[in-house]
Short mmCIF file of C-alpha atoms in Angstrom, two decimals:
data_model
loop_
_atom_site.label_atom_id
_atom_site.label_comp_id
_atom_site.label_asym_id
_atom_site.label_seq_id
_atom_site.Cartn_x
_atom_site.Cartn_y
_atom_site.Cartn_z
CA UNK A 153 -18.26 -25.09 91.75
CA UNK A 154 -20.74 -24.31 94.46
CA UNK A 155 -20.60 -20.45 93.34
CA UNK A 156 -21.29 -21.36 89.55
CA UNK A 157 -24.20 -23.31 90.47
CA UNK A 158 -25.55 -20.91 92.66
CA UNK A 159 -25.21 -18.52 89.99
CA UNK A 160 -26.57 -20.28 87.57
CA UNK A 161 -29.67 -20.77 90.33
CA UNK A 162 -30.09 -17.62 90.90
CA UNK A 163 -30.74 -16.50 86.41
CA UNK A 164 -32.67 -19.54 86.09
CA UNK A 165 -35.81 -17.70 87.14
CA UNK A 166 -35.63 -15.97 83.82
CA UNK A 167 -35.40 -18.81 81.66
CA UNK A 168 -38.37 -21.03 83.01
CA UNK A 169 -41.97 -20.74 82.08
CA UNK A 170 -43.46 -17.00 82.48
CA UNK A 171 -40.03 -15.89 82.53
CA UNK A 172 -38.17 -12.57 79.98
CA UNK A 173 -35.92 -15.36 78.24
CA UNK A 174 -38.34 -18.18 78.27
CA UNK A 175 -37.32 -19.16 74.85
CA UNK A 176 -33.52 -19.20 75.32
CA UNK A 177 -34.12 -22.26 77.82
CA UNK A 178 -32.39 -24.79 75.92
CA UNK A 179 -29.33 -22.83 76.03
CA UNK A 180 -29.65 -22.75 79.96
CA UNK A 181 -30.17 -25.87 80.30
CA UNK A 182 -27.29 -27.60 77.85
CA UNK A 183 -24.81 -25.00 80.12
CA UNK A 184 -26.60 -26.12 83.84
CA UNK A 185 -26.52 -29.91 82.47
CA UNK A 186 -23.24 -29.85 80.78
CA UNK A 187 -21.84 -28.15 83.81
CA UNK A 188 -23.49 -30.37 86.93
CA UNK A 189 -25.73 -34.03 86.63
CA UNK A 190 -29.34 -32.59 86.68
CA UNK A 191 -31.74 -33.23 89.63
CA UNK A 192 -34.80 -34.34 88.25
CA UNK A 193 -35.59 -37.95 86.98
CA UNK A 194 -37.66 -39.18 84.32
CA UNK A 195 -41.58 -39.68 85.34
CA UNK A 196 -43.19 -41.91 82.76
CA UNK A 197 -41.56 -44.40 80.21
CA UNK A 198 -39.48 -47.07 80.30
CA UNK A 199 -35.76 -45.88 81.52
CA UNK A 200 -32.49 -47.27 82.81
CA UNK A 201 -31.35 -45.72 86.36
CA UNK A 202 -27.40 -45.44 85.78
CA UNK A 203 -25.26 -42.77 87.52
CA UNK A 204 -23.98 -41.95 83.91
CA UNK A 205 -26.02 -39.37 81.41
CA UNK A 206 -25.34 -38.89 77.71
CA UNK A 207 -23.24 -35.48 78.44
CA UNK A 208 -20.61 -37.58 80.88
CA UNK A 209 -20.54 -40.58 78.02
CA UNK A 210 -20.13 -37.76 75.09
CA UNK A 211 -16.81 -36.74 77.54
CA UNK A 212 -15.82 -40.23 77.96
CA UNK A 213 -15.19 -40.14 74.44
CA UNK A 214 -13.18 -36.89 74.59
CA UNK A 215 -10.79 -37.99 76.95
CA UNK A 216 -10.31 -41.20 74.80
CA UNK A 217 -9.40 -38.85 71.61
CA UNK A 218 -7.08 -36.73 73.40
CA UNK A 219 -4.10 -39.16 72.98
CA UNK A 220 -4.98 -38.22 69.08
CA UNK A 221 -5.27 -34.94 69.58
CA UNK A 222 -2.07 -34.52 71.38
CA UNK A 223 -0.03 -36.44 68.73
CA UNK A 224 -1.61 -34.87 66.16
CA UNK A 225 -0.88 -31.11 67.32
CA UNK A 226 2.79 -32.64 67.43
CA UNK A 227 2.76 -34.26 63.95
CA UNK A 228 1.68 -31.03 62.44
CA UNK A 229 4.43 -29.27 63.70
CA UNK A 230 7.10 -32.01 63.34
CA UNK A 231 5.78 -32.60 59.45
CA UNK A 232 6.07 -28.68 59.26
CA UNK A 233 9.63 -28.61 60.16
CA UNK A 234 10.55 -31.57 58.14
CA UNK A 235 9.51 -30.52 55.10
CA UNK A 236 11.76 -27.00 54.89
CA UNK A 237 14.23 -28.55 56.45
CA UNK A 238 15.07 -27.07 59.75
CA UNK A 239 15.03 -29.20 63.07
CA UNK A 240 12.83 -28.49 66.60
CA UNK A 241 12.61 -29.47 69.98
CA UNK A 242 9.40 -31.48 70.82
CA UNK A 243 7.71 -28.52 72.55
CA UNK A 244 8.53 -26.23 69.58
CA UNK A 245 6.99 -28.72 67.28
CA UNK A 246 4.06 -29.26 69.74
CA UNK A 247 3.32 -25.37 69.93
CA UNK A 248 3.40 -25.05 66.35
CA UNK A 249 0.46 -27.38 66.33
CA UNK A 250 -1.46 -26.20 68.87
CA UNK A 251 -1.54 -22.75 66.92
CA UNK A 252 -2.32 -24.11 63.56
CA UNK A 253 -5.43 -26.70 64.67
CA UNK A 254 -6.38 -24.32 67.45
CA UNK A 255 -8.75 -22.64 65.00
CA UNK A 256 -10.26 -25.64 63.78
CA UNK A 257 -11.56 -26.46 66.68
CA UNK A 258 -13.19 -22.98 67.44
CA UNK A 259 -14.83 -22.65 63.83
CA UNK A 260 -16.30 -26.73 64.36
CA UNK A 261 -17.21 -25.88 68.18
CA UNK A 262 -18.62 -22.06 67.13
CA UNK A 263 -20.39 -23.50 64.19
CA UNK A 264 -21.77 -26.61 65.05
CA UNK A 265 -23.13 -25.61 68.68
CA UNK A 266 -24.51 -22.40 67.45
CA UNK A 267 -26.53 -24.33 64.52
CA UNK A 268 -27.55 -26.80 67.60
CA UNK A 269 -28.89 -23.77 69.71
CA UNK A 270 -30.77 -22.79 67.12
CA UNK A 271 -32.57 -25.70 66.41
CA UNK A 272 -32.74 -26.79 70.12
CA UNK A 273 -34.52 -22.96 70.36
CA UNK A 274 -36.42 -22.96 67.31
CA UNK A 275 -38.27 -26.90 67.98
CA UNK A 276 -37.96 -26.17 72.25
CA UNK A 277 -36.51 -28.61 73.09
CA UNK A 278 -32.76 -29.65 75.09
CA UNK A 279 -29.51 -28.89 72.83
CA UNK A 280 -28.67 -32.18 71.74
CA UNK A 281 -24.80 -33.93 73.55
CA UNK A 282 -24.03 -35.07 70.51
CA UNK A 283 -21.89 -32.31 68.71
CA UNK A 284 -19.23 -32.54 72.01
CA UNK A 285 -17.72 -35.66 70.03
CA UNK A 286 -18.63 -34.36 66.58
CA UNK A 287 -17.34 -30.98 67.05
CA UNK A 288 -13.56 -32.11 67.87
CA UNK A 289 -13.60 -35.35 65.85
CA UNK A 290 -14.98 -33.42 62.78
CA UNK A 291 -11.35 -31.14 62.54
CA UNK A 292 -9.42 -34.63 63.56
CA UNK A 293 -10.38 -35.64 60.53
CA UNK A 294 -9.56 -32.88 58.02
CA UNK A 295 -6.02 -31.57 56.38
CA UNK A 296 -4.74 -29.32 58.53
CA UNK A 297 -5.08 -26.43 56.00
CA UNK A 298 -8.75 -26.47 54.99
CA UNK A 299 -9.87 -23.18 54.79
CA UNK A 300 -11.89 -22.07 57.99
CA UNK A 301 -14.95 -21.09 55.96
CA UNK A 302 -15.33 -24.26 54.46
CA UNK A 303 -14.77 -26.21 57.51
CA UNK A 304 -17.38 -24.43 58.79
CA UNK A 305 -20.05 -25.11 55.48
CA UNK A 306 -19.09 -28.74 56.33
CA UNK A 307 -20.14 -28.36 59.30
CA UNK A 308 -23.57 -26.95 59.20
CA UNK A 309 -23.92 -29.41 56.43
CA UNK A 310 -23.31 -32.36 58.89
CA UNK A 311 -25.76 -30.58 61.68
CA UNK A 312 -28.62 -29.90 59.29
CA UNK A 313 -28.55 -32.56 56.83
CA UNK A 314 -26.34 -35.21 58.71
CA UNK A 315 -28.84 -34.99 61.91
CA UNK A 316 -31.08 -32.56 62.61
CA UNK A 317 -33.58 -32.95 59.60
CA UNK A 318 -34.08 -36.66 61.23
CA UNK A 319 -34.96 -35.38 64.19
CA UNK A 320 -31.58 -35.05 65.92
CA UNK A 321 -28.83 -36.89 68.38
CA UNK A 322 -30.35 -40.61 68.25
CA UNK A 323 -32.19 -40.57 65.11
CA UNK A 324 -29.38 -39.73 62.38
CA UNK A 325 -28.67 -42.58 60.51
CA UNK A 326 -25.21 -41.42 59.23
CA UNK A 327 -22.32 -40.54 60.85
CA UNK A 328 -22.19 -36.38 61.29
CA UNK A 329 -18.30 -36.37 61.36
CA UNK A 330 -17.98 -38.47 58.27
CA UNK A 331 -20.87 -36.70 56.47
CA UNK A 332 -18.72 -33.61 56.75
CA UNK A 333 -15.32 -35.11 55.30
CA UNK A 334 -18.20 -36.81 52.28
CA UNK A 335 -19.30 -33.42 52.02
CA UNK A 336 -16.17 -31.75 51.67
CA UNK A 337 -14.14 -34.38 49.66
CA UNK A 338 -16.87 -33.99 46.59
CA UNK A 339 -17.54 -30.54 47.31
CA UNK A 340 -13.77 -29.54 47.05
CA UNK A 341 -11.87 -32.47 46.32
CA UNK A 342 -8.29 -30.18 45.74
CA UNK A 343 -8.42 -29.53 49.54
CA UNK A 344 -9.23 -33.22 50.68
CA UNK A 345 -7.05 -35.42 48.23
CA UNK A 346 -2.94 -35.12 46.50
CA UNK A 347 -0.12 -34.67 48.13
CA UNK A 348 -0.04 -30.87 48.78
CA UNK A 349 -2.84 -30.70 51.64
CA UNK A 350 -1.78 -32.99 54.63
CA UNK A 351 1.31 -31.16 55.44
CA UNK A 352 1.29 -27.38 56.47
CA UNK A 353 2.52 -25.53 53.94
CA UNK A 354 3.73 -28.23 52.07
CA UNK A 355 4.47 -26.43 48.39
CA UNK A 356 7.88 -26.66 49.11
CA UNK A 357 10.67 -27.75 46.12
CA UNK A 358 12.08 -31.34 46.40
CA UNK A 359 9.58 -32.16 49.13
CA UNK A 360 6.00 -34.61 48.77
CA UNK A 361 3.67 -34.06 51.56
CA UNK A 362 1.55 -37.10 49.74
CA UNK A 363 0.18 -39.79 52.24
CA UNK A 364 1.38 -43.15 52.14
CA UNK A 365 -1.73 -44.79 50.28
CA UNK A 366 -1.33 -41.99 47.76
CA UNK A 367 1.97 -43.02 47.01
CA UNK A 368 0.65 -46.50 46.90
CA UNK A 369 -2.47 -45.68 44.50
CA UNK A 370 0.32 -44.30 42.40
CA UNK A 371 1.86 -47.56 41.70
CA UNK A 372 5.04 -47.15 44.41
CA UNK A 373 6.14 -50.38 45.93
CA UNK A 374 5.04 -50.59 49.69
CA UNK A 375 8.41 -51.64 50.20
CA UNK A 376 10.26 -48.55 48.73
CA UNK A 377 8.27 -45.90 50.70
CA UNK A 378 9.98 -43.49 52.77
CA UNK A 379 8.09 -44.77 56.06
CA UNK A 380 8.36 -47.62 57.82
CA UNK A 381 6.24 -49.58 59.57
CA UNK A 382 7.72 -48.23 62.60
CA UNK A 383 6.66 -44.64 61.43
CA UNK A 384 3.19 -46.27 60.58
CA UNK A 385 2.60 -47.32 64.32
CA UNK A 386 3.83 -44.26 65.55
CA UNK A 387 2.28 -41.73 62.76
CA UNK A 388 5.10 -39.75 62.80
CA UNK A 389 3.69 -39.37 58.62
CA UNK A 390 1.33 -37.24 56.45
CA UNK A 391 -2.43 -37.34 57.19
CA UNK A 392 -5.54 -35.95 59.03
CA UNK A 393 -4.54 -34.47 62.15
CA UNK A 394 -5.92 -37.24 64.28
CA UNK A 395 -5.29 -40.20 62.17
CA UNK A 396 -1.66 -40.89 61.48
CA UNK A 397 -1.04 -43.01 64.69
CA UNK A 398 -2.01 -46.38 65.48
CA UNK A 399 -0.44 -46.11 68.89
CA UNK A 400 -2.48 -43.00 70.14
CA UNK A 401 -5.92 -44.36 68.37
CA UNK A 402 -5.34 -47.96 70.27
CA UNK A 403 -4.95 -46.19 73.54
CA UNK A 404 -8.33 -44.28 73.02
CA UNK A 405 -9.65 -47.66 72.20
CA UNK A 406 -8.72 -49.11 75.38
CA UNK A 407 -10.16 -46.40 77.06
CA UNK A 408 -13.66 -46.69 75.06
CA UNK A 409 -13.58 -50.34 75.73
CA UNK A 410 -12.70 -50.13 79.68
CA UNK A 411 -15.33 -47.57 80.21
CA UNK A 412 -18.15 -49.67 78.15
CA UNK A 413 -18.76 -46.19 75.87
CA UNK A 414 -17.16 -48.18 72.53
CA UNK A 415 -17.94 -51.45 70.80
CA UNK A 416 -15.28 -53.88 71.62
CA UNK A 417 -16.93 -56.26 69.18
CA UNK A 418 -17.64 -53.56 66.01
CA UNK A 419 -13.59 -52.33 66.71
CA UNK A 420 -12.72 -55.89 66.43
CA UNK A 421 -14.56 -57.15 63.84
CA UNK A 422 -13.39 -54.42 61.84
CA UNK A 423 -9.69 -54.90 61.76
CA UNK A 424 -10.93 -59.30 61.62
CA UNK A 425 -12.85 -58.13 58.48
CA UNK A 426 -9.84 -55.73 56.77
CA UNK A 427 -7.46 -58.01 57.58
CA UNK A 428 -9.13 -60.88 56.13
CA UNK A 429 -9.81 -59.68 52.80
CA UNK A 430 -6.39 -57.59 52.16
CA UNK A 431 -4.53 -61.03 53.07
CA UNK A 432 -7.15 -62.46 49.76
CA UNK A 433 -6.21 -59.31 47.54
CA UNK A 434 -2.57 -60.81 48.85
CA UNK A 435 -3.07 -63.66 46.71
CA UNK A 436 -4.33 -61.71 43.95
CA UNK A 437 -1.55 -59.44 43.90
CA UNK A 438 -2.62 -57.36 40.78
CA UNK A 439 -1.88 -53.92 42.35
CA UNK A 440 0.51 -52.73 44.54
CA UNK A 441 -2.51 -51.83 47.14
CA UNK A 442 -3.11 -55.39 46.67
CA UNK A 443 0.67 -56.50 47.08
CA UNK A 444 0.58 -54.67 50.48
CA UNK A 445 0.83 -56.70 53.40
CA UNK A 446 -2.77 -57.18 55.32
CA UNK A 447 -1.16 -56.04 58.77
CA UNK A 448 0.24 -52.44 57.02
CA UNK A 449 -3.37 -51.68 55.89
CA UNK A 450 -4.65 -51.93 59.09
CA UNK A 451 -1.91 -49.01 60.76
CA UNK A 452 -2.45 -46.54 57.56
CA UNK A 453 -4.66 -44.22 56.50
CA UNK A 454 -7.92 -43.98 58.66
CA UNK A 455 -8.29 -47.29 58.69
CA UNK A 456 -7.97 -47.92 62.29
CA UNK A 457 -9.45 -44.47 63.61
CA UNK A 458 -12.64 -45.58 61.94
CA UNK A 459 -12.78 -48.59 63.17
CA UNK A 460 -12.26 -47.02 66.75
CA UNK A 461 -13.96 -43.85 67.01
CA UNK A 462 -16.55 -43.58 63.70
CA UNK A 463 -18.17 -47.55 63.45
CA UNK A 464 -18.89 -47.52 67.51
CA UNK A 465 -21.27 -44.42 67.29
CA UNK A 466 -24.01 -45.94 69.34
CA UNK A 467 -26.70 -44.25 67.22
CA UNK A 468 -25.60 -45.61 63.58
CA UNK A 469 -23.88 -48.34 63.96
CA UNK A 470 -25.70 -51.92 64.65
CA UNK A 471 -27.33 -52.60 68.12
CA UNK A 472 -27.57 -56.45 68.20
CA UNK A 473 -24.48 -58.34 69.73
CA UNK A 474 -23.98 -60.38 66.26
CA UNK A 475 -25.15 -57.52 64.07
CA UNK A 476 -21.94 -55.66 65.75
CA UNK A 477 -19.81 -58.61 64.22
CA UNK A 478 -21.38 -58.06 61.27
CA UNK A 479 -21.42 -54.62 60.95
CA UNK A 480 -17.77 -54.44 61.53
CA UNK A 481 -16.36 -57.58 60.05
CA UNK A 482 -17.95 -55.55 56.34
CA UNK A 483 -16.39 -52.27 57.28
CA UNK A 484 -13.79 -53.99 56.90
CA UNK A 485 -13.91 -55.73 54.38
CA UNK A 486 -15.81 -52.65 52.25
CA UNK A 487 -12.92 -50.07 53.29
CA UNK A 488 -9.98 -52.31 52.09
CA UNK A 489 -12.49 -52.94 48.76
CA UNK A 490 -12.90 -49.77 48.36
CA UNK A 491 -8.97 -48.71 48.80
CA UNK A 492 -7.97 -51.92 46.26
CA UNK A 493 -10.16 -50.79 43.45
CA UNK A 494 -10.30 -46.91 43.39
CA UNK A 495 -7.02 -45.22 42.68
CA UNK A 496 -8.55 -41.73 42.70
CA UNK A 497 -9.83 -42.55 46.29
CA UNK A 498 -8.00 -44.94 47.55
CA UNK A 499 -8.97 -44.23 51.48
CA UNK A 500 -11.76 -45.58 51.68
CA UNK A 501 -12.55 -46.08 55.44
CA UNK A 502 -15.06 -42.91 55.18
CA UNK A 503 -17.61 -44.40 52.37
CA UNK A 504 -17.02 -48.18 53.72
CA UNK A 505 -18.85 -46.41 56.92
CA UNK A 506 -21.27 -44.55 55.83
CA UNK A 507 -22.46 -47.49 53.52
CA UNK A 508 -22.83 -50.11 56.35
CA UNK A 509 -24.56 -47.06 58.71
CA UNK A 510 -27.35 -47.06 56.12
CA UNK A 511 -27.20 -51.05 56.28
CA UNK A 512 -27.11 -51.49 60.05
CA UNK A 513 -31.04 -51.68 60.44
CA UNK A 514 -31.27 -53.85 58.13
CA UNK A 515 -28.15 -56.09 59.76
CA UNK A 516 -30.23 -56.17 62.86
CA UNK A 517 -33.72 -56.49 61.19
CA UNK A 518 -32.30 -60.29 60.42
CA UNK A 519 -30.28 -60.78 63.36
CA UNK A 520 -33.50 -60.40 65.31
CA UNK A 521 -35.78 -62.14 62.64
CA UNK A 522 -33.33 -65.17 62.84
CA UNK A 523 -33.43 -65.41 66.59
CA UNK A 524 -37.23 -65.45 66.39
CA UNK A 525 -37.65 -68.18 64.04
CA UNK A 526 -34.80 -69.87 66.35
CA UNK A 527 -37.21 -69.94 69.31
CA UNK A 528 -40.06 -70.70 67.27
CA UNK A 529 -38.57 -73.86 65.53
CA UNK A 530 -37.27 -75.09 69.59
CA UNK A 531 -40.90 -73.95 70.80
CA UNK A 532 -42.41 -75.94 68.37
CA UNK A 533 -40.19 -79.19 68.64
#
């Protein structure tokens, strides 16, 4: 490491003030930062001394989804071979994977980081840590078919419009991964939505590639799927490449919630809040989304990769200790709404999200008011 940083020391000349690529700075700097903690300290403000920046808690969160990632590179392969009917080893279903989400990942990185440069150029300013989680949970997210070019639309739409027209990393007030499955779902809802996108390949004759709430927004009994709820906790089923196991999402969860990057309280107020009102729609019974047992919502769909990796983004989500129950006990309770009531969309972890990121300062505008007039009311006893 000692010769890439003396490398690096040696073309920084030309990048500081006075220098021939003075204006490419940014771009030396998010490489020197991303690669080694920078040496120099903040001289003015209010600041908190911690050993950890924003780059090392943006790969915190990397190494959390790579249980995901893993399973998901698997999945694709496994679903592959499942659905024309030929068997493969785990490696061979692995390495099928690999290849077909490997370009994902390229086109999100390419895209997203080249729109960043150019807008951490353009205003002078550092590139922005965010997009190192956005650019890998953005393709976690999405069938694994979606045409490249449109993965990539999505994603300067989430860079541009999702957070760099409000000023950038920390002042977005919607999630950027989410804002590019929105965008995509009602820009091109045939690649997002049926049962012929979540399974490479899948026009094949006797064989439905549909996901298990689709089959359950089309009036199949929960009980008669082809999955069980063994294949649920695993996600050995069709989905977004990231999101079909509980298993691999809880163990990123545990590794959020160890290293203090995620929201124990918004992760378990959310499941408190889904589970709460699907065991009411229980009761009700009308549907057969309703009829489904509380505990099965919670290990389909994205349900529980939302809760773990989208509601705990630091910047959108509520700040305030009881604002995080808050926030998360309606995610909850919104998504599994939301899923109930709309049979053309009945995943509705994404919207449930985005809705309560646009009601989070206002969640914590009351918590604080409240605690206010608390003190107030004890001052003035």
């Amino acid at each position: 490491m000692k010769l890439f940083k003396n490398l690096l020391g040696s073309v920084k000349p030309h990048f500081e003030k006075g220098g021939k690529l003075e204006k490419l700075y940014p771009a030396y700097d998010a490489f020197e930062t991303f690669l080694f903690v920078p040496d120099h300290t903040t001289h003015k403000g209010a600041h908190v001394r911690d050993a950890i920046d924003l780059k090392r808690t943006m790969f915190m969160v990397i190494v959390a989804l790579i249980p995901c990632l893993l399973f998901g590179m698997w999945n694709v392969g496994y679903q592959y071979h499942l659905a024309i009917g030929e068997t493969a080893t785990l490696v061979e279903n692995f390495i099928f994977g690999f290849w077909k989400f490997l370009p994902l990942i390229i086109v999100s990185y390419a895209v997203g980081l080249a729109v960043e440069f150019a807008f951490a150029i353009y205003r002078g300013h550092s590139v922005n840590e965010g997009y190192l989680v956005t650019g890998l949970l953005i393709p976690l997210t999405m069938p694994i078919d979606v045409p490249l070019w449109m993965l990539a639309i999505s994603v300067i739409f989430a860079v541009v419009i999702g957070k760099e027209v409000f000023g950038g990393t920390g002042m977005n007030i919607l999630n950027p991964a989410l804002t590019a499955r929105a965008f995509l779902f009602f820009a091109y809802p045939i690649y997002m939505s049926g049962d012929k996108v979540w399974v490479h390949n899948a026009m094949v004759d006797g064989h439905s590639g549909s996901t298990i709430l689709g089959e359950l927004a089309a009036s199949a009994n929960w009980q008669s799927l082809s999955f069980n709820p063994f294949d649920m906790m695993m996600g050995t089923i069709p989905g977004s490449v990231g999101e079909t196991s509980f298993i691999a999402i809880m163990i990123g969860a545990l590794i959020l919630i160890a290293t203090g990057i995620g929201s124990w309280r918004i992760i378990l107020s959310t499941f408190v809040g889904g589970f709460v009102m699907a065991t009411l729609f229980n009761m009700w019974g009308a549907n057969e989304l309703m009829a489904t047992p509380a505990e099965i919502h919670l290990i389909i769909g994205s349900f529980a990769f939302g809760a773990v990796f989208m509601a705990t983004d630091p910047v959108t989500g509520s700040q305030t200790n009881r604002g995080k129950y808050i926030y998360g006990f309606l995610i909850g309770v919104f998504a599994i709404v939301i899923r109930v009531f709309n049979p053309a969309y009945p995943e509705g972890m994404m919207l449930a999200i985005l809705l309560m990121n646009i009601f989070a300062p206002l969640v914590d505008h009351f918590v604080i008011q409240g605690n206010i007039k608390r003190r107030l009311k004890r001052a003035n006893a």
